[in-house]
């Protein structure tokens, strides 16, 4: 198989996502008063409505409608005042009613979008905008200094109910194939679920991952779901097709079902791109099929071929009246919208002068936003000055460490960056102090004293060391003077060694530059 980059030279990937989220923060199910339960004794939260017993009548959960309207407002959708429920008919034991109650052509939320910022190496995967300068746009993409921003259309978000959970026993790995019998737990049946469908606007697996991540942050911010990918409260189907670069007609797509992590979504789509390219290049047609990504075997396998559109005989739900939302009610929901991640990142840049990239990382990494804001509060008048180094420590040092980092309080973080800012310790030493703080040694300033880490910035002392290093390395000095500028690193290293790591690297650099001419 060709590499991903090679395939992307000749082919353009077209990707659209269907993302389900259970409204786990609600108290009750979608159409009955049963409590939402996760992990309770099977079939203990059921009633005639969610078991589909004859004559049972559904009553829609108002809080669920509020949740989906919040989701629509947070993703730039039009909120439809008039919509209704439909019956999607199918027979399977996980749905005792023999139909799923869902929405039809008009959903609560229609026609929204999210803007994705793509930075770093992943931005280079969009070869179609390589010729643009920062600030220039083509279609829905705008080049930036650090990558690009792409606007991804949202077709709709609709409200529906989850099915029960089936467990297959007696076979291998809980699969239905080879099982001797199956059990059904209806606790999950009727759990409120929202499904967001994107336009086929995504062009790389990384964009798909970022979309999913961004949507998850928004749902968490508005508090409508715990969005646990491991536990399945947020799951994603990835649709992907290829077309020759420079053409505009869509190719035949395949669908990857139930991707349960960001990495699986990315890797599964990337594999599909390679597989489809290999098939198309050898003259085979792509079949429209549903495939399963196997992360351990690193390949996708066919689950079922879609020959004709599924006939669910979608028809209007006769047991519920259509909705008629008022402007006042929608406005009252709008008033509950909290600050969304994009707005928060923009505030970090505006108030404390962070780059858009750093601000986004703080907002996107769980818990870093609160820690950053607490540190800025602790820094008081010095906040703007210390924002960048404090953000760097949180992003590069704290977020990457395993285990409990709560010993680094806001106060201690400020103290640590103040020590670097004052030249008392180097950034490299700051890492050592941070480790000491995290292993319970107390406040940064006390650690610096106790370990005798004060950095030497005294020019006289450093000058003496520099002279000694230059005298001892006449050979390297000659090569440096002959044009090997890289050797400066060697001299700095020698000086640092002499000073047992305590020399101020900036002062060493300055003096070396002066003496070596
Ligand atoms: P289906 O009828 O197979 O469910 P839909 O038109 O409802 O297909 O689209 C489902 C998802 O697939 C949407 O996210 C959409 O953007 C995406 N999609 C549609 N056509 C294509 C295509 N040719 N290639 C990739 N994605 C596509
Ligand atoms: Zn019930
Ligand atoms: Mg569809």
Short mmCIF file of C-alpha atoms and ligand atoms in Angstrom, two decimals:
data_model
loop_
_atom_site.label_atom_id
_atom_site.label_comp_id
_atom_site.label_asym_id
_atom_site.label_seq_id
_atom_site.Cartn_x
_atom_site.Cartn_y
_atom_site.Cartn_z
CA UNK A 1 0.00 0.00 0.00
CA UNK A 2 1.04 3.59 -0.62
CA UNK A 3 1.66 5.95 2.29
CA UNK A 4 -1.10 8.32 3.37
CA UNK A 5 0.79 11.34 1.95
CA UNK A 6 1.27 9.60 -1.41
CA UNK A 7 -2.43 8.74 -1.64
CA UNK A 8 -3.39 12.30 -0.79
CA UNK A 9 -1.37 13.59 -3.75
CA UNK A 10 -3.75 11.91 -6.21
CA UNK A 11 -6.96 11.60 -4.21
CA UNK A 12 -9.08 13.89 -2.08
CA UNK A 13 -10.89 12.35 0.88
CA UNK A 14 -14.49 13.42 1.56
CA UNK A 15 -15.64 12.74 5.11
CA UNK A 16 -18.92 13.30 6.95
CA UNK A 17 -19.69 12.34 10.56
CA UNK A 18 -22.78 11.17 12.41
CA UNK A 19 -22.27 11.71 16.14
CA UNK A 20 -24.57 10.35 18.84
CA UNK A 21 -24.58 11.68 22.39
CA UNK A 22 -26.74 10.36 25.23
CA UNK A 23 -28.18 13.16 27.35
CA UNK A 24 -26.68 11.62 30.49
CA UNK A 25 -27.16 14.68 32.70
CA UNK A 26 -30.97 14.43 32.60
CA UNK A 27 -32.91 12.68 35.35
CA UNK A 28 -35.41 10.69 33.32
CA UNK A 29 -35.88 8.92 29.99
CA UNK A 30 -37.11 10.47 26.74
CA UNK A 31 -40.78 9.48 26.81
CA UNK A 32 -41.44 8.13 30.31
CA UNK A 33 -40.62 8.88 33.95
CA UNK A 34 -38.08 6.05 34.39
CA UNK A 35 -34.80 7.19 35.93
CA UNK A 36 -31.75 7.20 33.66
CA UNK A 37 -29.44 4.49 34.89
CA UNK A 38 -25.92 3.57 33.97
CA UNK A 39 -24.59 0.27 35.27
CA UNK A 40 -27.55 -0.64 37.52
CA UNK A 41 -29.05 -4.12 37.89
CA UNK A 42 -30.53 -5.00 34.43
CA UNK A 43 -34.23 -4.27 33.78
CA UNK A 44 -34.77 -2.32 37.00
CA UNK A 45 -35.60 1.01 35.30
CA UNK A 46 -38.42 0.03 32.99
CA UNK A 47 -42.13 0.76 32.59
CA UNK A 48 -44.93 0.07 30.08
CA UNK A 49 -43.79 3.00 27.88
CA UNK A 50 -40.13 2.06 27.45
CA UNK A 51 -41.06 -1.63 27.23
CA UNK A 52 -43.56 -0.79 24.49
CA UNK A 53 -46.50 -2.49 26.19
CA UNK A 54 -49.85 -2.09 24.35
CA UNK A 55 -51.70 1.12 25.14
CA UNK A 56 -48.77 2.90 26.79
CA UNK A 57 -48.54 6.57 25.79
CA UNK A 58 -45.29 8.55 25.44
CA UNK A 59 -44.81 12.04 26.90
CA UNK A 60 -41.76 13.93 25.64
CA UNK A 61 -39.16 15.03 28.19
CA UNK A 62 -39.08 18.84 28.18
CA UNK A 63 -35.59 18.96 29.64
CA UNK A 64 -34.34 16.86 26.68
CA UNK A 65 -35.82 19.40 24.24
CA UNK A 66 -34.03 22.13 26.18
CA UNK A 67 -30.76 20.17 25.93
CA UNK A 68 -30.95 19.76 22.16
CA UNK A 69 -31.87 23.42 21.69
CA UNK A 70 -28.82 24.36 23.79
CA UNK A 71 -26.71 22.07 21.56
CA UNK A 72 -28.13 23.74 18.44
CA UNK A 73 -27.52 27.26 19.73
CA UNK A 74 -23.95 26.32 20.68
CA UNK A 75 -23.25 25.01 17.16
CA UNK A 76 -24.74 27.89 15.15
CA UNK A 77 -27.87 25.96 14.09
CA UNK A 78 -31.29 27.35 13.22
CA UNK A 79 -33.72 26.29 15.92
CA UNK A 80 -36.88 25.01 14.24
CA UNK A 81 -39.97 26.09 16.13
CA UNK A 82 -42.07 23.45 14.39
CA UNK A 83 -40.91 19.85 14.35
CA UNK A 84 -42.25 16.48 15.38
CA UNK A 85 -41.42 12.86 16.11
CA UNK A 86 -41.59 9.95 13.68
CA UNK A 87 -41.54 6.18 14.01
CA UNK A 88 -38.61 4.38 12.43
CA UNK A 89 -39.85 0.81 12.10
CA UNK A 90 -37.58 -2.15 12.62
CA UNK A 91 -37.75 -5.43 14.45
CA UNK A 92 -34.88 -6.22 16.78
CA UNK A 93 -35.03 -7.38 20.40
CA UNK A 94 -33.15 -4.31 21.72
CA UNK A 95 -36.22 -2.17 20.88
CA UNK A 96 -39.31 -3.72 22.46
CA UNK A 97 -41.67 -1.28 20.69
CA UNK A 98 -40.53 -2.52 17.23
CA UNK A 99 -39.86 1.07 16.25
CA UNK A 100 -37.50 3.80 17.36
CA UNK A 101 -39.04 7.20 18.02
CA UNK A 102 -36.89 9.75 16.19
CA UNK A 103 -37.27 12.87 14.07
CA UNK A 104 -38.05 13.16 10.37
CA UNK A 105 -37.05 15.63 7.66
CA UNK A 106 -37.24 18.61 10.03
CA UNK A 107 -35.26 18.26 13.25
CA UNK A 108 -35.08 20.64 16.22
CA UNK A 109 -31.75 22.01 14.91
CA UNK A 110 -30.93 22.56 11.23
CA UNK A 111 -28.07 24.10 9.24
CA UNK A 112 -25.28 24.98 11.70
CA UNK A 113 -21.50 24.96 11.55
CA UNK A 114 -18.29 24.74 13.60
CA UNK A 115 -14.96 26.37 12.74
CA UNK A 116 -11.98 24.06 13.27
CA UNK A 117 -8.43 25.33 13.78
CA UNK A 118 -5.90 22.88 12.38
CA UNK A 119 -2.27 23.51 13.32
CA UNK A 120 1.10 21.84 13.17
CA UNK A 121 2.04 18.88 10.93
CA UNK A 122 -1.63 17.93 10.39
CA UNK A 123 -2.20 21.24 8.61
CA UNK A 124 0.19 20.12 5.86
CA UNK A 125 -2.24 17.32 4.93
CA UNK A 126 -4.40 19.94 3.19
CA UNK A 127 -2.25 20.15 0.06
CA UNK A 128 -5.07 21.95 -1.77
CA UNK A 129 -4.37 25.19 0.12
CA UNK A 130 -0.57 24.99 0.07
CA UNK A 131 -0.44 27.99 -2.29
CA UNK A 132 -2.46 30.31 -0.01
CA UNK A 133 -0.85 33.01 2.15
CA UNK A 134 -2.00 33.55 5.76
CA UNK A 135 -5.33 35.38 5.73
CA UNK A 136 -6.30 34.10 2.26
CA UNK A 137 -9.36 31.86 1.81
CA UNK A 138 -10.52 29.26 -0.65
CA UNK A 139 -14.04 27.92 -0.25
CA UNK A 140 -14.59 27.19 3.44
CA UNK A 141 -10.87 27.22 4.35
CA UNK A 142 -8.76 30.16 5.54
CA UNK A 143 -5.01 29.89 5.92
CA UNK A 144 -3.56 31.14 9.25
CA UNK A 145 -0.03 31.73 10.55
CA UNK A 146 -0.02 28.36 12.29
CA UNK A 147 -2.16 26.28 9.90
CA UNK A 148 -5.71 26.88 8.74
CA UNK A 149 -9.31 27.28 9.87
CA UNK A 150 -12.03 25.27 8.15
CA UNK A 151 -15.78 25.85 8.51
CA UNK A 152 -17.62 22.52 8.71
CA UNK A 153 -21.34 22.52 7.99
CA UNK A 154 -23.78 20.79 10.33
CA UNK A 155 -26.77 19.39 8.47
CA UNK A 156 -28.94 18.81 11.52
CA UNK A 157 -29.20 17.65 15.12
CA UNK A 158 -32.20 15.54 15.96
CA UNK A 159 -33.65 14.04 19.11
CA UNK A 160 -34.33 10.32 19.46
CA UNK A 161 -34.16 7.49 21.98
CA UNK A 162 -31.51 4.89 22.61
CA UNK A 163 -32.21 1.16 22.32
CA UNK A 164 -31.70 -1.48 25.04
CA UNK A 165 -28.39 -3.26 25.46
CA UNK A 166 -27.89 -6.82 24.22
CA UNK A 167 -25.41 -9.31 25.64
CA UNK A 168 -24.58 -12.40 23.59
CA UNK A 169 -23.44 -15.42 25.57
CA UNK A 170 -21.82 -18.74 24.76
CA UNK A 171 -19.79 -17.53 21.78
CA UNK A 172 -16.46 -15.78 21.44
CA UNK A 173 -15.87 -12.18 22.61
CA UNK A 174 -19.54 -11.46 23.27
CA UNK A 175 -20.32 -11.48 19.55
CA UNK A 176 -23.61 -12.74 18.23
CA UNK A 177 -21.83 -15.15 15.87
CA UNK A 178 -21.54 -18.50 17.66
CA UNK A 179 -23.56 -17.35 20.69
CA UNK A 180 -25.97 -19.84 22.24
CA UNK A 181 -28.31 -17.25 23.73
CA UNK A 182 -28.71 -13.48 24.18
CA UNK A 183 -29.90 -11.29 27.05
CA UNK A 184 -31.50 -7.86 26.81
CA UNK A 185 -31.25 -5.06 29.37
CA UNK A 186 -33.94 -2.44 28.77
CA UNK A 187 -32.56 0.06 31.29
CA UNK A 188 -30.95 1.94 28.41
CA UNK A 189 -34.08 1.74 26.21
CA UNK A 190 -35.60 5.19 25.92
CA UNK A 191 -32.49 7.09 27.05
CA UNK A 192 -32.59 10.53 25.38
CA UNK A 193 -30.11 10.69 22.53
CA UNK A 194 -29.16 13.45 20.12
CA UNK A 195 -27.62 12.77 16.73
CA UNK A 196 -25.63 15.40 14.90
CA UNK A 197 -24.96 14.91 11.17
CA UNK A 198 -22.27 16.93 9.40
CA UNK A 199 -22.12 17.94 5.78
CA UNK A 200 -19.45 16.04 3.81
CA UNK A 201 -17.11 18.99 4.44
CA UNK A 202 -14.19 17.27 6.17
CA UNK A 203 -11.12 16.46 4.09
CA UNK A 204 -8.65 14.69 6.40
CA UNK A 205 -8.91 12.18 9.27
CA UNK A 206 -7.34 14.82 11.51
CA UNK A 207 -10.16 17.26 10.73
CA UNK A 208 -12.64 14.52 11.66
CA UNK A 209 -10.85 13.97 14.97
CA UNK A 210 -10.77 17.70 15.71
CA UNK A 211 -14.47 18.07 14.91
CA UNK A 212 -15.34 15.28 17.31
CA UNK A 213 -13.07 16.77 20.00
CA UNK A 214 -14.51 20.23 19.58
CA UNK A 215 -18.09 18.99 19.69
CA UNK A 216 -17.30 17.04 22.85
CA UNK A 217 -15.90 20.17 24.52
CA UNK A 218 -19.00 22.13 23.58
CA UNK A 219 -21.36 19.44 24.90
CA UNK A 220 -19.36 19.28 28.13
CA UNK A 221 -19.40 23.08 28.45
CA UNK A 222 -23.19 23.22 28.07
CA UNK A 223 -23.54 20.24 30.40
CA UNK A 224 -25.86 18.05 28.32
CA UNK A 225 -23.80 14.82 28.42
CA UNK A 226 -20.80 13.30 30.14
CA UNK A 227 -19.58 12.45 26.61
CA UNK A 228 -17.75 9.30 27.70
CA UNK A 229 -16.41 7.63 24.60
CA UNK A 230 -15.27 4.57 26.59
CA UNK A 231 -18.72 4.02 28.07
CA UNK A 232 -20.46 4.76 24.79
CA UNK A 233 -22.38 7.88 25.82
CA UNK A 234 -20.72 9.59 22.84
CA UNK A 235 -20.08 7.61 19.66
CA UNK A 236 -19.37 8.42 16.07
CA UNK A 237 -19.92 6.93 12.62
CA UNK A 238 -17.39 8.07 10.02
CA UNK A 239 -18.43 8.20 6.33
CA UNK A 240 -15.61 8.44 3.81
CA UNK A 241 -15.16 8.40 0.05
CA UNK A 242 -12.40 9.38 -2.36
CA UNK A 243 -12.41 11.41 -5.55
CA UNK A 244 -9.55 12.25 -7.88
CA UNK A 245 -7.94 15.56 -6.92
CA UNK A 246 -9.38 18.41 -8.91
CA UNK A 247 -12.76 16.74 -9.50
CA UNK A 248 -15.96 17.62 -7.70
CA UNK A 249 -18.36 14.63 -7.98
CA UNK A 250 -18.56 12.51 -4.82
CA UNK A 251 -17.34 8.93 -4.90
CA UNK A 252 -19.10 5.98 -3.25
CA UNK A 253 -18.70 6.10 0.52
CA UNK A 254 -18.17 3.50 3.19
CA UNK A 255 -19.29 3.98 6.76
CA UNK A 256 -17.24 3.11 9.85
CA UNK A 257 -19.67 2.34 12.67
CA UNK A 258 -19.40 3.19 16.35
CA UNK A 259 -15.92 4.62 16.60
CA UNK A 260 -15.36 4.89 20.34
CA UNK A 261 -12.21 6.98 20.63
CA UNK A 262 -10.64 9.94 18.85
CA UNK A 263 -7.68 7.80 17.87
CA UNK A 264 -9.86 5.02 16.45
CA UNK A 265 -11.86 7.54 14.44
CA UNK A 266 -8.69 9.03 12.99
CA UNK A 267 -6.88 5.75 12.37
CA UNK A 268 -9.95 3.98 10.98
CA UNK A 269 -10.59 6.78 8.47
CA UNK A 270 -6.91 6.94 7.50
CA UNK A 271 -6.94 3.20 6.86
CA UNK A 272 -10.13 3.46 4.78
CA UNK A 273 -8.50 6.16 2.64
CA UNK A 274 -5.58 3.81 1.90
CA UNK A 275 -7.82 0.81 1.29
CA UNK A 276 -10.14 2.69 -1.04
CA UNK A 277 -7.25 4.21 -2.97
CA UNK A 278 -5.66 0.80 -3.49
CA UNK A 279 -8.97 -0.64 -4.68
CA UNK A 280 -9.74 2.26 -7.03
CA UNK A 281 -6.23 2.25 -8.47
CA UNK A 282 -6.49 -1.45 -9.27
CA UNK A 283 -9.74 -0.82 -11.12
CA UNK A 284 -12.16 -2.10 -8.47
CA UNK A 285 -15.31 -0.19 -7.58
CA UNK A 286 -16.03 0.77 -3.96
CA UNK A 287 -19.12 -0.90 -2.59
CA UNK A 288 -21.35 1.14 -0.33
CA UNK A 289 -20.92 -0.79 2.88
CA UNK A 290 -20.74 -0.52 6.63
CA UNK A 291 -17.32 -1.50 7.93
CA UNK A 292 -15.83 -2.15 11.35
CA UNK A 293 -12.40 -0.79 12.37
CA UNK A 294 -10.32 -3.36 14.25
CA UNK A 295 -7.65 -1.32 16.08
CA UNK A 296 -5.51 -4.32 17.05
CA UNK A 297 -5.40 -5.79 13.51
CA UNK A 298 -5.21 -2.23 12.10
CA UNK A 299 -7.71 -2.88 9.33
CA UNK A 300 -11.40 -2.48 8.55
CA UNK A 301 -13.69 -5.40 7.83
CA UNK A 302 -17.05 -5.43 6.07
CA UNK A 303 -20.08 -5.76 8.37
CA UNK A 304 -22.83 -5.40 5.79
CA UNK A 305 -23.31 -4.18 2.23
CA UNK A 306 -25.95 -1.49 1.68
CA UNK A 307 -27.61 -2.50 -1.58
CA UNK A 308 -30.71 -0.34 -1.37
CA UNK A 309 -31.65 2.41 1.06
CA UNK A 310 -33.00 0.90 4.28
CA UNK A 311 -36.78 0.95 4.27
CA UNK A 312 -37.80 1.94 7.77
CA UNK A 313 -41.22 3.20 6.64
CA UNK A 314 -40.68 6.39 8.63
CA UNK A 315 -44.09 7.75 9.57
CA UNK A 316 -45.38 10.52 11.84
CA UNK A 317 -45.78 9.49 15.47
CA UNK A 318 -49.55 9.54 16.05
CA UNK A 319 -49.33 9.54 19.87
CA UNK A 320 -47.61 12.93 20.22
CA UNK A 321 -48.62 16.36 18.98
CA UNK A 322 -46.11 18.35 16.91
CA UNK A 323 -43.97 20.89 18.76
CA UNK A 324 -44.54 24.60 18.61
CA UNK A 325 -41.68 26.34 20.43
CA UNK A 326 -42.09 30.02 21.22
CA UNK A 327 -39.46 32.72 20.75
CA UNK A 328 -39.64 33.46 24.47
CA UNK A 329 -38.90 29.86 25.36
CA UNK A 330 -35.97 29.68 22.91
CA UNK A 331 -34.61 32.98 24.27
CA UNK A 332 -34.84 31.65 27.81
CA UNK A 333 -32.75 28.63 26.75
CA UNK A 334 -30.29 30.94 24.99
CA UNK A 335 -29.85 32.86 28.24
CA UNK A 336 -28.55 29.65 29.85
CA UNK A 337 -25.67 29.25 27.38
CA UNK A 338 -22.37 29.40 29.28
CA UNK A 339 -19.14 30.79 27.83
CA UNK A 340 -18.21 28.39 24.99
CA UNK A 341 -14.66 27.12 24.38
CA UNK A 342 -13.98 29.43 21.40
CA UNK A 343 -15.13 32.48 23.34
CA UNK A 344 -13.02 31.44 26.32
CA UNK A 345 -9.89 31.06 24.17
CA UNK A 346 -10.55 34.45 22.58
CA UNK A 347 -10.83 35.96 26.06
CA UNK A 348 -7.48 34.44 27.12
CA UNK A 349 -5.86 36.07 24.09
CA UNK A 350 -7.58 39.42 24.58
CA UNK A 351 -7.06 39.71 28.34
CA UNK A 352 -3.67 38.08 28.84
CA UNK A 353 -2.12 38.31 25.38
CA UNK A 354 -1.77 34.57 24.76
CA UNK A 355 -1.36 33.31 21.20
CA UNK A 356 -4.48 31.72 19.72
CA UNK A 357 -2.66 28.40 19.72
CA UNK A 358 -1.74 28.47 23.43
CA UNK A 359 -5.20 29.73 24.39
CA UNK A 360 -6.83 26.86 22.49
CA UNK A 361 -4.59 24.26 24.12
CA UNK A 362 -5.48 25.57 27.58
CA UNK A 363 -9.18 25.45 26.80
CA UNK A 364 -9.03 22.06 25.09
CA UNK A 365 -7.07 20.18 27.74
CA UNK A 366 -9.38 19.10 30.56
CA UNK A 367 -8.82 21.11 33.73
CA UNK A 368 -6.10 23.43 32.39
CA UNK A 369 -8.50 26.35 31.85
CA UNK A 370 -9.49 26.51 35.52
CA UNK A 371 -5.88 26.16 36.67
CA UNK A 372 -4.75 28.87 34.29
CA UNK A 373 -7.46 31.28 35.42
CA UNK A 374 -6.67 30.59 39.09
CA UNK A 375 -2.99 31.33 38.43
CA UNK A 376 -3.84 34.58 36.65
CA UNK A 377 -5.94 35.57 39.64
CA UNK A 378 -3.07 34.74 42.00
CA UNK A 379 -0.66 36.73 39.83
CA UNK A 380 -2.71 39.90 40.26
CA UNK A 381 -1.09 42.87 38.53
CA UNK A 382 1.66 40.61 37.13
CA UNK A 383 -0.84 38.39 35.28
CA UNK A 384 -0.17 39.58 31.73
CA UNK A 385 3.58 39.34 32.22
CA UNK A 386 3.37 35.78 33.58
CA UNK A 387 0.56 34.46 31.36
CA UNK A 388 2.74 33.00 28.62
CA UNK A 389 5.25 31.17 30.87
CA UNK A 390 2.46 29.94 33.16
CA UNK A 391 0.55 28.62 30.14
CA UNK A 392 3.71 26.93 28.87
CA UNK A 393 4.23 25.09 32.14
CA UNK A 394 0.61 23.96 32.23
CA UNK A 395 0.61 22.82 28.60
CA UNK A 396 4.08 21.29 28.32
CA UNK A 397 4.82 20.11 31.84
CA UNK A 398 1.63 19.62 33.83
CA UNK A 399 -0.72 18.22 31.16
CA UNK A 400 1.91 15.69 30.02
CA UNK A 401 2.57 14.26 33.49
CA UNK A 402 0.87 11.17 34.80
CA UNK A 403 -0.64 11.18 38.26
CA UNK A 404 -1.78 13.84 40.66
CA UNK A 405 -0.44 17.33 39.95
CA UNK A 406 -2.58 19.18 42.48
CA UNK A 407 0.50 20.00 44.62
CA UNK A 408 1.21 22.65 42.00
CA UNK A 409 -1.32 25.15 43.33
CA UNK A 410 -2.04 28.40 41.51
CA UNK A 411 0.15 30.23 44.04
CA UNK A 412 3.08 27.85 43.50
CA UNK A 413 2.77 28.05 39.72
CA UNK A 414 3.01 31.84 39.94
CA UNK A 415 5.98 31.60 42.32
CA UNK A 416 7.73 29.23 39.91
CA UNK A 417 7.35 31.43 36.85
CA UNK A 418 8.34 34.48 38.91
CA UNK A 419 11.62 32.72 39.82
CA UNK A 420 12.35 32.17 36.11
CA UNK A 421 11.25 35.69 35.19
CA UNK A 422 13.59 37.18 37.82
CA UNK A 423 16.50 35.10 36.48
CA UNK A 424 16.88 33.24 39.79
CA UNK A 425 16.58 29.89 38.01
CA UNK A 426 16.66 28.87 34.34
CA UNK A 427 13.66 27.35 32.53
CA UNK A 428 15.50 24.06 32.63
CA UNK A 429 15.91 24.30 36.39
CA UNK A 430 12.22 25.20 36.61
CA UNK A 431 11.44 21.68 35.44
CA UNK A 432 13.48 20.23 38.30
CA UNK A 433 11.75 22.53 40.79
CA UNK A 434 8.38 21.52 39.37
CA UNK A 435 9.18 17.84 39.88
CA UNK A 436 10.17 18.61 43.47
CA UNK A 437 6.92 20.51 44.06
CA UNK A 438 4.92 17.60 42.65
CA UNK A 439 6.73 15.12 44.86
CA UNK A 440 5.70 17.10 47.92
CA UNK A 441 8.77 19.19 48.71
CA UNK A 442 6.81 22.39 49.24
CA UNK A 443 7.03 25.86 47.72
CA UNK A 444 9.28 26.61 44.71
CA UNK A 445 11.32 29.37 46.40
CA UNK A 446 12.03 27.13 49.39
CA UNK A 447 13.06 24.27 47.08
CA UNK A 448 15.48 26.54 45.20
CA UNK A 449 17.11 27.59 48.50
CA UNK A 450 17.18 24.08 49.96
CA UNK A 451 18.79 22.62 46.85
CA UNK A 452 21.17 25.53 46.33
CA UNK A 453 19.84 25.98 42.80
CA UNK A 454 20.19 29.73 42.55
CA UNK A 455 21.37 30.44 39.07
CA UNK A 456 24.68 32.34 38.72
CA UNK A 457 24.10 35.48 36.68
CA UNK A 458 27.13 37.36 37.97
CA UNK A 459 29.00 38.41 34.82
CA UNK A 460 32.41 38.39 36.50
CA UNK A 461 32.10 34.76 37.56
CA UNK A 462 30.75 33.70 34.17
CA UNK A 463 33.44 35.61 32.30
CA UNK A 464 36.12 33.67 34.16
CA UNK A 465 34.51 30.37 33.19
CA UNK A 466 34.13 31.44 29.55
CA UNK A 467 37.80 32.42 29.40
CA UNK A 468 38.83 29.07 30.81
CA UNK A 469 36.63 27.16 28.31
CA UNK A 470 37.98 29.16 25.37
CA UNK A 471 41.57 28.59 26.49
CA UNK A 472 41.02 24.84 26.87
CA UNK A 473 39.39 24.39 23.44
CA UNK A 474 41.62 26.26 20.98
CA UNK A 475 40.80 23.75 18.27
CA UNK A 476 37.03 24.30 18.50
CA UNK A 477 37.57 28.07 18.66
CA UNK A 478 39.45 27.93 15.36
CA UNK A 479 36.68 25.91 13.70
CA UNK A 480 34.06 28.27 15.07
CA UNK A 481 35.91 31.27 13.70
CA UNK A 482 36.21 29.48 10.35
CA UNK A 483 32.42 29.54 10.11
CA UNK A 484 31.08 26.55 12.07
CA UNK A 485 28.46 28.58 13.97
CA UNK A 486 26.84 25.46 15.41
CA UNK A 487 29.78 25.05 17.80
CA UNK A 488 28.27 27.76 20.01
CA UNK A 489 26.15 25.03 21.56
CA UNK A 490 29.30 23.10 22.46
CA UNK A 491 30.81 26.13 24.24
CA UNK A 492 27.61 26.83 26.16
CA UNK A 493 27.53 23.18 27.19
CA UNK A 494 31.14 23.30 28.43
CA UNK A 495 30.48 26.44 30.48
CA UNK A 496 27.33 24.89 31.97
CA UNK A 497 29.29 21.79 32.89
CA UNK A 498 31.92 23.91 34.63
CA UNK A 499 29.21 25.71 36.56
CA UNK A 500 27.35 22.49 37.40
CA UNK A 501 24.25 23.64 35.53
CA UNK A 502 23.82 26.83 37.53
CA UNK A 503 25.08 29.39 35.00
CA UNK A 504 22.49 31.71 33.50
CA UNK A 505 22.40 30.47 29.88
CA UNK A 506 21.45 33.86 28.53
CA UNK A 507 24.42 35.57 30.18
CA UNK A 508 26.75 32.75 29.08
CA UNK A 509 25.55 33.14 25.49
CA UNK A 510 26.06 36.89 25.53
CA UNK A 511 29.58 36.70 26.95
CA UNK A 512 30.57 33.86 24.61
CA UNK A 513 29.31 35.79 21.60
CA UNK A 514 31.33 38.82 22.67
CA UNK A 515 34.55 36.89 23.38
CA UNK A 516 34.42 34.68 20.29
CA UNK A 517 33.82 37.78 18.20
P1 LIG B 1 -26.99 7.71 4.16
O1 LIG B 1 -28.26 7.89 3.44
O2 LIG B 1 -26.11 6.65 3.62
O3 LIG B 1 -27.17 7.65 5.65
P2 LIG B 1 -26.55 10.52 4.26
O4 LIG B 1 -26.74 11.34 3.01
O5 LIG B 1 -27.63 10.54 5.27
O6 LIG B 1 -26.17 9.04 3.85
O7 LIG B 1 -25.21 11.03 4.93
C1 LIG B 1 -24.70 10.42 6.06
C2 LIG B 1 -23.34 11.05 6.36
O8 LIG B 1 -22.43 10.73 5.30
C3 LIG B 1 -23.34 12.57 6.44
O9 LIG B 1 -22.45 12.96 7.48
C4 LIG B 1 -22.81 13.02 5.09
O10 LIG B 1 -22.12 14.24 5.18
C5 LIG B 1 -21.87 11.90 4.74
N1 LIG B 1 -21.73 11.67 3.29
C6 LIG B 1 -22.72 11.67 2.36
N2 LIG B 1 -22.21 11.38 1.14
C7 LIG B 1 -20.88 11.18 1.30
C8 LIG B 1 -19.80 10.83 0.42
N3 LIG B 1 -19.99 10.61 -0.87
N4 LIG B 1 -18.58 10.71 0.95
C9 LIG B 1 -18.38 10.90 2.26
N5 LIG B 1 -19.32 11.23 3.14
C10 LIG B 1 -20.57 11.37 2.67
ZN1 LIG B 2 -39.98 3.78 31.25
MG1 LIG B 3 -28.59 9.04 6.62
#
